[in-house]
Each structure stands twice: as structure tokens, then as C-alpha cells.
Coordinates of C-alpha atoms in Angstrom, one line a residue:
M1 CA 111.8 102.7 139.3
P2 CA 111.7 102.9 143.1
E3 CA 108.4 104.7 143.0
V4 CA 106.7 101.4 141.8
L5 CA 107.8 99.6 144.9
G6 CA 105.7 101.8 147.2
Y7 CA 102.6 100.4 145.6
L8 CA 103.5 96.8 146.1
S9 CA 102.8 94.6 149.1
E10 CA 105.8 93.0 150.9
N11 CA 104.8 89.5 149.6
V12 CA 104.3 90.6 146.0
N13 CA 104.5 87.8 143.4
W14 CA 105.6 89.2 140.0
K15 CA 106.2 86.9 137.1
M16 CA 107.5 87.6 133.6
I17 CA 106.6 84.4 131.8
G18 CA 109.8 82.7 130.4
S19 CA 112.0 85.4 131.8
W20 CA 112.0 85.9 135.6
D21 CA 109.9 85.9 138.7
A22 CA 110.1 87.5 142.2
S23 CA 108.2 86.8 145.3
D24 CA 109.1 89.9 147.4
K25 CA 109.7 93.6 147.0
T26 CA 113.5 93.2 147.1
G27 CA 113.4 90.8 144.1
V28 CA 111.1 93.1 142.1
G29 CA 113.3 96.1 142.9
H30 CA 116.4 94.3 141.8
Y31 CA 114.8 93.3 138.4
L32 CA 113.3 96.8 137.8
S33 CA 116.7 98.5 138.6
Q34 CA 118.1 96.8 135.5
Y35 CA 115.8 98.8 133.2
A36 CA 116.6 102.1 131.6
K37 CA 114.6 105.1 132.5
I38 CA 111.0 105.2 131.1
V39 CA 110.3 108.4 129.3
H40 CA 106.8 107.7 127.8
L41 CA 103.9 105.5 129.0
R42 CA 100.8 104.9 127.0
I43 CA 97.9 103.1 128.6
G44 CA 95.5 101.5 126.1
T45 CA 93.0 99.5 128.1
I46 CA 92.2 98.9 131.7
I47 CA 89.6 96.3 132.7
T48 CA 88.7 95.7 136.3
H49 CA 86.4 93.4 138.2
G50 CA 86.6 93.4 142.0
T51 CA 90.3 93.1 142.9
D52 CA 91.3 91.8 139.5
C53 CA 92.7 94.1 136.8
G54 CA 94.0 93.7 133.2
I55 CA 96.0 96.6 131.6
D56 CA 97.8 97.0 128.3
G57 CA 99.9 99.7 126.7
E58 CA 103.3 100.6 125.5
I59 CA 106.4 102.1 127.1
T60 CA 109.4 104.0 125.6
F61 CA 112.8 103.9 127.3
E62 CA 115.3 106.7 127.4
S63 CA 117.3 104.7 124.8
G64 CA 114.4 104.9 122.4
Q65 CA 113.7 101.2 122.8
Q66 CA 109.9 100.4 122.9
A67 CA 108.0 97.6 124.5
A68 CA 104.3 96.6 124.6
F69 CA 102.9 95.1 127.7
C70 CA 99.8 93.4 129.0
H71 CA 99.6 92.9 132.8
V72 CA 97.2 91.0 135.0
L73 CA 97.0 92.4 138.5
I74 CA 95.3 91.1 141.7
F75 CA 95.0 93.8 144.3
T76 CA 94.7 93.2 148.1
G77 CA 91.8 95.6 148.3
G78 CA 90.1 98.5 146.7
A79 CA 89.8 102.1 147.6
R80 CA 87.5 103.3 144.9
T81 CA 83.9 102.2 144.3
E82 CA 82.9 104.6 141.4
V83 CA 83.2 103.7 137.8
V84 CA 86.0 105.5 135.9
P85 CA 85.1 106.2 132.2
P86 CA 87.5 104.6 129.7
D87 CA 89.8 106.9 127.6
E88 CA 93.3 106.7 126.1
T89 CA 95.7 108.6 128.4
V90 CA 99.3 109.3 127.6
W91 CA 101.9 110.4 130.2
R92 CA 105.3 111.9 129.7
V93 CA 107.6 110.7 132.5
G94 CA 110.6 112.6 133.7

């Protein structure tokens, strides 16, 4: 998942409660490299306020294993000022 790293700041702080945490891009890259390829991503809800964001959905790995997620993100700045209407979007990856 090297494409994810391009969106992160050098001093990223990524925590998986009860599992692992990393405080730089190298640590995050090491952790993400242990995952199998993601073939399906479903985004359920995205809620933003200023630089804060909450997002939930499900992912399916190449092995068929599935996982649900809920992430809280804090961005260093924002590039968009318009409101994006909510919808359920599904991507096929790969």
C-alpha cells in the first residue's frame, strides 16, 4: 500500500488501539506492508468538521478476509471548501 504513504505527513501518528502504533511514515509503511492486497473498499460514512474527519466502511482482502473500520483523521490543512453531498460509494481496487 505504498500509495497511502504519499498522503501522509512525515510526522504521522497512526494508532491501532490494542495492536500497534507508529509515529512516522516508515513505521506506518512497515505495518501496512504486512497486509494482503485490498481488492474491495466500501466507504459508508464520512463526517468532517474543519480539519477533523471520521470515516467508516469495510475492506476485502485478496484472500477473501474482510474487515470493518472506523477511522478518526486530523488533517494538517484543507484544500476544499465546498460541501460534498453524502452517498455510498464502492471502489474496486486493482
